[in-house]
Amino acid sequence: MEREYRPLSDEFQVTAADHAVRRARDRIVAVAAGWGVPLTQEALGDLRLCTSEVVTNALEHAGGECLVTVRWTGRQLLVEVADRSRRAPLVLAPGTELSSGRGLALVQALADSWTWERNDHGKVVRFSFATAPVPVPAQAPGQRCAPLAARSV
C-alpha cells in the first residue's frame, strides 16, 4: 500500500512595521529549508525576491497587513499572500520610467507560475517554485509547522 502524503504548510500574519518584509521572506526561506525543499541557492534567492515584492505590495496597497501561507506539496513550493484589497495587481512593463512598480514583472520572470484571485475578504496573490518530485512527510490534520532555523542547501 502506498503511503499517503499531505502537504506541509505554515501560515503567519504580517503587519507593516520595520523589517516586516525581511522577517516574512526569512521565515519562508527558513521553513522551506527546514522541510528539505530541494531548491538551489539561486532559486532561494528568487524565492526571497518574489516574497519581498508580493508582501511589500500587500502592505503598501492593501491596508498595512496581509496573511502569508507557504505550502510544500512534494512537487512545488507555493506562497500565497492574502490582503484586504480587491484591486487587481498591476504588472508594469520593465521599461517604464517609474522608480518602482515592477515587482510583479519580477515575480512573473522568476517564479515558475503566479496568479491572483479575488475572494470574499479581498484577494490572494500566489506564486510557486517547482522541483523534482520528493516525498513529503505526513503531517497530522490541522497541525501547523513552526518556523524552523535555516540550514544551508
Short mmCIF file of N, CA and C in Angstrom, two decimals:
data_model
loop_
_atom_site.label_atom_id
_atom_site.label_comp_id
_atom_site.label_asym_id
_atom_site.label_seq_id
_atom_site.Cartn_x
_atom_site.Cartn_y
_atom_site.Cartn_z
N MET A 1 0.84 -1.18 0.00
CA MET A 1 0.00 0.00 0.00
C MET A 1 0.88 1.24 0.00
N GLU A 2 0.60 2.18 -0.88
CA GLU A 2 1.38 3.40 -0.97
C GLU A 2 1.02 4.34 0.17
N ARG A 3 2.02 4.93 0.77
CA ARG A 3 1.83 5.86 1.88
C ARG A 3 1.25 7.17 1.38
N GLU A 4 0.27 7.71 2.09
CA GLU A 4 -0.34 8.98 1.71
C GLU A 4 0.48 10.13 2.31
N TYR A 5 0.76 11.12 1.50
CA TYR A 5 1.49 12.29 1.96
C TYR A 5 0.58 13.50 1.92
N ARG A 6 0.68 14.31 2.91
CA ARG A 6 -0.10 15.54 2.97
C ARG A 6 0.85 16.72 2.82
N PRO A 7 0.39 17.75 2.15
CA PRO A 7 1.26 18.93 2.03
C PRO A 7 1.58 19.52 3.40
N LEU A 8 2.76 20.09 3.51
CA LEU A 8 3.16 20.82 4.70
C LEU A 8 2.76 22.27 4.49
N SER A 9 2.38 22.95 5.57
CA SER A 9 2.04 24.36 5.42
C SER A 9 2.42 25.14 6.67
N ASP A 10 2.64 26.42 6.46
CA ASP A 10 2.92 27.36 7.54
C ASP A 10 2.19 28.65 7.17
N GLU A 11 1.54 29.26 8.13
CA GLU A 11 0.76 30.47 7.89
C GLU A 11 1.08 31.49 8.97
N PHE A 12 1.20 32.76 8.55
CA PHE A 12 1.51 33.80 9.53
C PHE A 12 1.02 35.15 9.03
N GLN A 13 0.73 36.02 9.97
CA GLN A 13 0.27 37.38 9.69
C GLN A 13 1.47 38.30 9.59
N VAL A 14 1.42 39.25 8.66
CA VAL A 14 2.46 40.27 8.53
C VAL A 14 1.78 41.62 8.65
N THR A 15 2.30 42.46 9.54
CA THR A 15 1.79 43.81 9.72
C THR A 15 2.92 44.78 9.40
N ALA A 16 2.56 45.87 8.72
CA ALA A 16 3.57 46.86 8.33
C ALA A 16 4.31 47.36 9.57
N ALA A 17 5.60 47.17 9.58
CA ALA A 17 6.49 47.60 10.67
C ALA A 17 7.91 47.50 10.13
N ASP A 18 8.85 48.05 10.88
CA ASP A 18 10.25 47.93 10.49
C ASP A 18 10.61 46.46 10.31
N HIS A 19 11.23 46.15 9.23
CA HIS A 19 11.76 44.81 8.94
C HIS A 19 10.68 43.74 8.73
N ALA A 20 9.42 44.12 8.56
CA ALA A 20 8.35 43.14 8.39
C ALA A 20 8.56 42.29 7.13
N VAL A 21 8.93 42.93 6.03
CA VAL A 21 9.13 42.20 4.78
C VAL A 21 10.33 41.26 4.91
N ARG A 22 11.41 41.74 5.51
CA ARG A 22 12.59 40.89 5.70
C ARG A 22 12.25 39.67 6.56
N ARG A 23 11.50 39.90 7.63
CA ARG A 23 11.12 38.77 8.50
C ARG A 23 10.24 37.77 7.75
N ALA A 24 9.35 38.25 6.90
CA ALA A 24 8.49 37.35 6.13
C ALA A 24 9.31 36.49 5.17
N ARG A 25 10.20 37.13 4.43
CA ARG A 25 10.99 36.34 3.46
C ARG A 25 11.95 35.41 4.17
N ASP A 26 12.54 35.84 5.29
CA ASP A 26 13.43 34.96 6.04
C ASP A 26 12.68 33.75 6.59
N ARG A 27 11.45 33.97 7.04
CA ARG A 27 10.66 32.86 7.58
C ARG A 27 10.34 31.86 6.47
N ILE A 28 9.93 32.33 5.30
CA ILE A 28 9.60 31.41 4.21
C ILE A 28 10.82 30.60 3.80
N VAL A 29 11.96 31.23 3.67
CA VAL A 29 13.17 30.51 3.28
C VAL A 29 13.57 29.51 4.38
N ALA A 30 13.46 29.91 5.64
CA ALA A 30 13.80 29.01 6.74
C ALA A 30 12.86 27.81 6.79
N VAL A 31 11.59 28.04 6.60
CA VAL A 31 10.62 26.94 6.61
C VAL A 31 10.90 25.99 5.45
N ALA A 32 11.13 26.53 4.25
CA ALA A 32 11.44 25.69 3.09
C ALA A 32 12.70 24.85 3.34
N ALA A 33 13.72 25.47 3.90
CA ALA A 33 14.95 24.74 4.21
C ALA A 33 14.68 23.66 5.26
N GLY A 34 13.89 24.00 6.28
CA GLY A 34 13.57 23.03 7.32
C GLY A 34 12.79 21.84 6.80
N TRP A 35 11.96 22.07 5.81
CA TRP A 35 11.20 20.98 5.19
C TRP A 35 12.05 20.18 4.21
N GLY A 36 13.25 20.67 3.90
CA GLY A 36 14.11 19.98 2.95
C GLY A 36 13.70 20.19 1.50
N VAL A 37 13.05 21.30 1.20
CA VAL A 37 12.64 21.59 -0.18
C VAL A 37 13.91 21.73 -1.03
N PRO A 38 14.03 20.94 -2.09
CA PRO A 38 15.26 20.94 -2.88
C PRO A 38 15.34 22.11 -3.86
N LEU A 39 15.66 23.29 -3.33
CA LEU A 39 15.85 24.47 -4.16
C LEU A 39 17.31 24.86 -4.14
N THR A 40 17.83 25.26 -5.28
CA THR A 40 19.21 25.73 -5.37
C THR A 40 19.34 27.07 -4.65
N GLN A 41 20.56 27.49 -4.42
CA GLN A 41 20.80 28.81 -3.83
C GLN A 41 20.20 29.91 -4.72
N GLU A 42 20.31 29.75 -6.02
CA GLU A 42 19.72 30.73 -6.95
C GLU A 42 18.19 30.78 -6.79
N ALA A 43 17.57 29.61 -6.71
CA ALA A 43 16.11 29.56 -6.55
C ALA A 43 15.70 30.14 -5.19
N LEU A 44 16.49 29.91 -4.15
CA LEU A 44 16.19 30.50 -2.85
C LEU A 44 16.29 32.03 -2.91
N GLY A 45 17.26 32.53 -3.66
CA GLY A 45 17.36 33.98 -3.87
C GLY A 45 16.14 34.52 -4.61
N ASP A 46 15.69 33.78 -5.62
CA ASP A 46 14.48 34.18 -6.35
C ASP A 46 13.26 34.13 -5.45
N LEU A 47 13.19 33.11 -4.60
CA LEU A 47 12.09 32.99 -3.63
C LEU A 47 12.07 34.20 -2.70
N ARG A 48 13.23 34.60 -2.22
CA ARG A 48 13.33 35.78 -1.36
C ARG A 48 12.81 37.04 -2.07
N LEU A 49 13.26 37.22 -3.30
CA LEU A 49 12.87 38.41 -4.06
C LEU A 49 11.36 38.42 -4.34
N CYS A 50 10.82 37.30 -4.78
CA CYS A 50 9.38 37.22 -5.06
C CYS A 50 8.57 37.47 -3.79
N THR A 51 8.99 36.90 -2.68
CA THR A 51 8.30 37.12 -1.41
C THR A 51 8.34 38.60 -1.06
N SER A 52 9.50 39.22 -1.18
CA SER A 52 9.64 40.64 -0.86
C SER A 52 8.68 41.48 -1.69
N GLU A 53 8.61 41.21 -2.97
CA GLU A 53 7.78 42.01 -3.87
C GLU A 53 6.29 41.87 -3.54
N VAL A 54 5.83 40.64 -3.36
CA VAL A 54 4.40 40.42 -3.14
C VAL A 54 3.97 40.91 -1.76
N VAL A 55 4.77 40.65 -0.74
CA VAL A 55 4.43 41.13 0.61
C VAL A 55 4.48 42.66 0.66
N THR A 56 5.48 43.26 0.05
CA THR A 56 5.56 44.72 0.01
C THR A 56 4.33 45.32 -0.65
N ASN A 57 3.91 44.74 -1.79
CA ASN A 57 2.70 45.24 -2.47
C ASN A 57 1.50 45.17 -1.54
N ALA A 58 1.33 44.05 -0.86
CA ALA A 58 0.18 43.90 0.03
C ALA A 58 0.22 44.93 1.15
N LEU A 59 1.38 45.14 1.75
CA LEU A 59 1.48 46.08 2.86
C LEU A 59 1.27 47.52 2.40
N GLU A 60 1.80 47.87 1.22
CA GLU A 60 1.70 49.25 0.73
C GLU A 60 0.33 49.59 0.14
N HIS A 61 -0.32 48.63 -0.48
CA HIS A 61 -1.52 48.94 -1.25
C HIS A 61 -2.81 48.35 -0.69
N ALA A 62 -2.73 47.64 0.41
CA ALA A 62 -3.93 46.93 0.88
C ALA A 62 -4.15 47.03 2.38
N GLY A 63 -3.76 48.12 2.99
CA GLY A 63 -4.12 48.32 4.38
C GLY A 63 -3.09 47.98 5.42
N GLY A 64 -1.87 47.68 5.03
CA GLY A 64 -0.81 47.51 6.01
C GLY A 64 -0.72 46.16 6.70
N GLU A 65 -1.48 45.18 6.21
CA GLU A 65 -1.33 43.83 6.78
C GLU A 65 -1.73 42.80 5.73
N CYS A 66 -1.20 41.60 5.90
CA CYS A 66 -1.53 40.51 4.99
C CYS A 66 -1.32 39.18 5.72
N LEU A 67 -1.88 38.14 5.16
CA LEU A 67 -1.74 36.79 5.66
C LEU A 67 -0.91 36.01 4.65
N VAL A 68 0.19 35.43 5.11
CA VAL A 68 1.09 34.69 4.22
C VAL A 68 0.99 33.20 4.55
N THR A 69 0.84 32.41 3.51
CA THR A 69 0.81 30.96 3.65
C THR A 69 1.84 30.38 2.71
N VAL A 70 2.64 29.46 3.20
CA VAL A 70 3.60 28.74 2.36
C VAL A 70 3.28 27.25 2.47
N ARG A 71 3.24 26.58 1.32
CA ARG A 71 2.92 25.15 1.28
C ARG A 71 3.97 24.41 0.45
N TRP A 72 4.30 23.22 0.90
CA TRP A 72 5.20 22.34 0.17
C TRP A 72 4.41 21.09 -0.15
N THR A 73 4.23 20.81 -1.44
CA THR A 73 3.42 19.67 -1.89
C THR A 73 4.23 18.44 -2.24
N GLY A 74 5.55 18.58 -2.24
CA GLY A 74 6.39 17.49 -2.73
C GLY A 74 6.80 17.72 -4.17
N ARG A 75 6.11 18.63 -4.85
CA ARG A 75 6.42 18.98 -6.24
C ARG A 75 6.64 20.47 -6.41
N GLN A 76 6.03 21.27 -5.55
CA GLN A 76 6.17 22.72 -5.67
C GLN A 76 6.07 23.38 -4.30
N LEU A 77 6.75 24.50 -4.20
CA LEU A 77 6.63 25.37 -3.04
C LEU A 77 5.70 26.49 -3.46
N LEU A 78 4.58 26.61 -2.79
CA LEU A 78 3.55 27.59 -3.14
C LEU A 78 3.48 28.64 -2.05
N VAL A 79 3.54 29.91 -2.42
CA VAL A 79 3.42 31.03 -1.49
C VAL A 79 2.16 31.80 -1.85
N GLU A 80 1.32 32.07 -0.84
CA GLU A 80 0.10 32.84 -1.03
C GLU A 80 0.13 34.03 -0.10
N VAL A 81 -0.22 35.19 -0.63
CA VAL A 81 -0.29 36.41 0.17
C VAL A 81 -1.69 36.97 0.00
N ALA A 82 -2.47 36.93 1.09
CA ALA A 82 -3.85 37.41 1.08
C ALA A 82 -3.91 38.78 1.73
N ASP A 83 -4.64 39.69 1.09
CA ASP A 83 -4.82 41.02 1.66
C ASP A 83 -6.27 41.45 1.51
N ARG A 84 -6.60 42.64 2.02
CA ARG A 84 -7.99 43.11 2.04
C ARG A 84 -8.39 43.95 0.84
N SER A 85 -7.51 44.14 -0.10
CA SER A 85 -7.83 44.93 -1.29
C SER A 85 -8.40 44.02 -2.37
N ARG A 86 -9.41 44.49 -3.05
CA ARG A 86 -9.97 43.74 -4.18
C ARG A 86 -9.43 44.24 -5.52
N ARG A 87 -8.54 45.25 -5.46
CA ARG A 87 -7.94 45.77 -6.68
C ARG A 87 -7.01 44.74 -7.31
N ALA A 88 -7.08 44.64 -8.62
CA ALA A 88 -6.23 43.71 -9.35
C ALA A 88 -4.77 44.14 -9.25
N PRO A 89 -3.84 43.19 -9.06
CA PRO A 89 -2.43 43.54 -9.09
C PRO A 89 -2.06 44.02 -10.50
N LEU A 90 -1.17 44.97 -10.56
CA LEU A 90 -0.79 45.57 -11.84
C LEU A 90 0.65 45.20 -12.17
N VAL A 91 0.83 44.59 -13.33
CA VAL A 91 2.17 44.24 -13.82
C VAL A 91 2.60 45.35 -14.77
N LEU A 92 3.60 46.11 -14.35
CA LEU A 92 4.10 47.20 -15.18
C LEU A 92 5.24 46.69 -16.06
N ALA A 93 5.35 47.28 -17.23
CA ALA A 93 6.42 46.92 -18.16
C ALA A 93 7.77 47.32 -17.59
N PRO A 94 8.79 46.49 -17.76
CA PRO A 94 10.12 46.80 -17.23
C PRO A 94 10.71 48.10 -17.75
N GLY A 95 10.31 48.59 -18.91
CA GLY A 95 10.91 49.77 -19.48
C GLY A 95 10.30 51.09 -19.05
N THR A 96 9.32 51.08 -18.15
CA THR A 96 8.70 52.34 -17.76
C THR A 96 9.66 53.20 -16.97
N GLU A 97 9.38 54.47 -16.92
CA GLU A 97 10.27 55.43 -16.25
C GLU A 97 9.99 55.56 -14.75
N LEU A 98 9.06 54.80 -14.23
CA LEU A 98 8.74 54.87 -12.80
C LEU A 98 9.89 54.31 -11.97
N SER A 99 10.04 54.84 -10.76
CA SER A 99 11.11 54.36 -9.89
C SER A 99 10.73 53.09 -9.14
N SER A 100 9.46 52.72 -9.16
CA SER A 100 9.01 51.48 -8.51
C SER A 100 7.84 50.93 -9.31
N GLY A 101 7.32 49.78 -8.88
CA GLY A 101 6.14 49.24 -9.52
C GLY A 101 6.40 48.09 -10.46
N ARG A 102 7.61 47.58 -10.50
CA ARG A 102 7.92 46.47 -11.40
C ARG A 102 8.03 45.13 -10.67
N GLY A 103 7.57 45.08 -9.43
CA GLY A 103 7.72 43.87 -8.63
C GLY A 103 7.04 42.65 -9.22
N LEU A 104 5.83 42.81 -9.72
CA LEU A 104 5.13 41.66 -10.28
C LEU A 104 5.75 41.20 -11.60
N ALA A 105 6.38 42.11 -12.33
CA ALA A 105 7.12 41.69 -13.53
C ALA A 105 8.29 40.79 -13.12
N LEU A 106 8.92 41.10 -12.00
CA LEU A 106 9.99 40.23 -11.48
C LEU A 106 9.44 38.87 -11.06
N VAL A 107 8.32 38.89 -10.36
CA VAL A 107 7.70 37.62 -9.94
C VAL A 107 7.35 36.80 -11.18
N GLN A 108 6.79 37.44 -12.17
CA GLN A 108 6.43 36.76 -13.41
C GLN A 108 7.66 36.14 -14.08
N ALA A 109 8.79 36.82 -14.03
CA ALA A 109 10.01 36.34 -14.66
C ALA A 109 10.72 35.25 -13.85
N LEU A 110 10.64 35.31 -12.52
CA LEU A 110 11.44 34.42 -11.67
C LEU A 110 10.70 33.17 -11.19
N ALA A 111 9.43 33.30 -10.86
CA ALA A 111 8.67 32.16 -10.34
C ALA A 111 8.25 31.25 -11.49
N ASP A 112 8.00 29.99 -11.19
CA ASP A 112 7.52 29.07 -12.22
C ASP A 112 6.10 29.40 -12.64
N SER A 113 5.33 29.94 -11.71
CA SER A 113 3.98 30.40 -12.04
C SER A 113 3.56 31.44 -11.01
N TRP A 114 2.60 32.27 -11.41
CA TRP A 114 1.99 33.19 -10.47
C TRP A 114 0.58 33.49 -10.96
N THR A 115 -0.30 33.80 -10.02
CA THR A 115 -1.68 34.11 -10.33
C THR A 115 -2.26 34.90 -9.18
N TRP A 116 -3.48 35.35 -9.35
CA TRP A 116 -4.17 36.04 -8.27
C TRP A 116 -5.67 35.81 -8.46
N GLU A 117 -6.42 35.98 -7.38
CA GLU A 117 -7.86 35.90 -7.46
C GLU A 117 -8.50 36.70 -6.33
N ARG A 118 -9.66 37.22 -6.61
CA ARG A 118 -10.44 37.90 -5.58
C ARG A 118 -11.14 36.85 -4.74
N ASN A 119 -11.36 37.20 -3.46
CA ASN A 119 -12.14 36.34 -2.58
C ASN A 119 -13.08 37.23 -1.75
N ASP A 120 -13.77 36.66 -0.81
CA ASP A 120 -14.74 37.41 0.00
C ASP A 120 -14.08 38.49 0.85
N HIS A 121 -12.79 38.35 1.12
CA HIS A 121 -12.10 39.28 2.01
C HIS A 121 -11.18 40.25 1.29
N GLY A 122 -10.96 40.06 0.02
CA GLY A 122 -10.03 40.91 -0.74
C GLY A 122 -9.48 40.12 -1.92
N LYS A 123 -8.19 39.80 -1.86
CA LYS A 123 -7.59 39.00 -2.93
C LYS A 123 -6.43 38.17 -2.36
N VAL A 124 -6.00 37.21 -3.17
CA VAL A 124 -4.85 36.38 -2.86
C VAL A 124 -3.94 36.38 -4.08
N VAL A 125 -2.65 36.66 -3.86
CA VAL A 125 -1.64 36.55 -4.91
C VAL A 125 -0.82 35.32 -4.59
N ARG A 126 -0.62 34.46 -5.60
CA ARG A 126 0.11 33.21 -5.41
C ARG A 126 1.27 33.13 -6.40
N PHE A 127 2.35 32.54 -5.93
CA PHE A 127 3.44 32.18 -6.85
C PHE A 127 4.03 30.87 -6.38
N SER A 128 4.68 30.16 -7.31
CA SER A 128 5.23 28.86 -6.94
C SER A 128 6.57 28.62 -7.60
N PHE A 129 7.33 27.73 -6.97
CA PHE A 129 8.59 27.24 -7.49
C PHE A 129 8.48 25.73 -7.55
N ALA A 130 8.66 25.17 -8.74
CA ALA A 130 8.56 23.73 -8.93
C ALA A 130 9.90 23.06 -8.67
N THR A 131 9.83 21.81 -8.24
CA THR A 131 11.04 21.00 -8.04
C THR A 131 10.75 19.61 -8.60
N ALA A 132 11.75 18.77 -8.61
CA ALA A 132 11.53 17.37 -8.94
C ALA A 132 10.68 16.76 -7.83
N PRO A 133 9.85 15.77 -8.14
CA PRO A 133 9.01 15.16 -7.10
C PRO A 133 9.84 14.61 -5.94
N VAL A 134 9.42 14.94 -4.72
CA VAL A 134 10.08 14.50 -3.50
C VAL A 134 8.99 14.10 -2.52
N PRO A 135 9.13 12.94 -1.83
CA PRO A 135 8.12 12.57 -0.85
C PRO A 135 8.04 13.62 0.26
N VAL A 136 6.82 13.94 0.66
CA VAL A 136 6.58 14.88 1.75
C VAL A 136 6.16 14.08 2.96
N PRO A 137 6.79 14.28 4.13
CA PRO A 137 6.38 13.53 5.31
C PRO A 137 4.95 13.88 5.70
N ALA A 138 4.26 12.91 6.28
CA ALA A 138 2.87 13.12 6.70
C ALA A 138 2.81 14.16 7.81
N GLN A 139 1.77 14.94 7.78
CA GLN A 139 1.52 15.95 8.81
C GLN A 139 0.12 15.69 9.34
N ALA A 140 -0.02 15.68 10.64
CA ALA A 140 -1.33 15.44 11.24
C ALA A 140 -2.31 16.52 10.78
N PRO A 141 -3.58 16.14 10.55
CA PRO A 141 -4.57 17.13 10.14
C PRO A 141 -4.64 18.28 11.14
N GLY A 142 -4.66 19.50 10.61
CA GLY A 142 -4.76 20.68 11.46
C GLY A 142 -3.44 21.10 12.09
N GLN A 143 -2.41 20.30 11.98
CA GLN A 143 -1.11 20.65 12.57
C GLN A 143 -0.42 21.68 11.71
N ARG A 144 0.07 22.72 12.33
CA ARG A 144 0.84 23.75 11.63
C ARG A 144 2.29 23.63 12.03
N CYS A 145 3.15 23.82 11.08
CA CYS A 145 4.58 23.71 11.35
C CYS A 145 5.09 25.03 11.92
N ALA A 146 5.89 24.93 12.95
CA ALA A 146 6.56 26.13 13.49
C ALA A 146 7.71 26.47 12.56
N PRO A 147 8.08 27.73 12.52
CA PRO A 147 9.23 28.09 11.68
C PRO A 147 10.48 27.39 12.18
N LEU A 148 11.28 26.98 11.24
CA LEU A 148 12.50 26.25 11.56
C LEU A 148 13.71 27.08 11.21
N ALA A 149 14.80 26.80 11.87
CA ALA A 149 16.05 27.53 11.59
C ALA A 149 16.53 27.16 10.20
N ALA A 150 17.05 28.13 9.50
CA ALA A 150 17.55 27.90 8.15
C ALA A 150 18.79 27.02 8.19
N ARG A 151 18.94 26.21 7.20
CA ARG A 151 20.17 25.43 7.04
C ARG A 151 20.62 25.55 5.61
N SER A 152 21.88 25.36 5.37
CA SER A 152 22.38 25.53 4.01
C SER A 152 21.90 24.38 3.16
N VAL A 153 21.61 24.71 1.89
CA VAL A 153 21.09 23.71 0.96
C VAL A 153 22.21 23.29 0.05
#
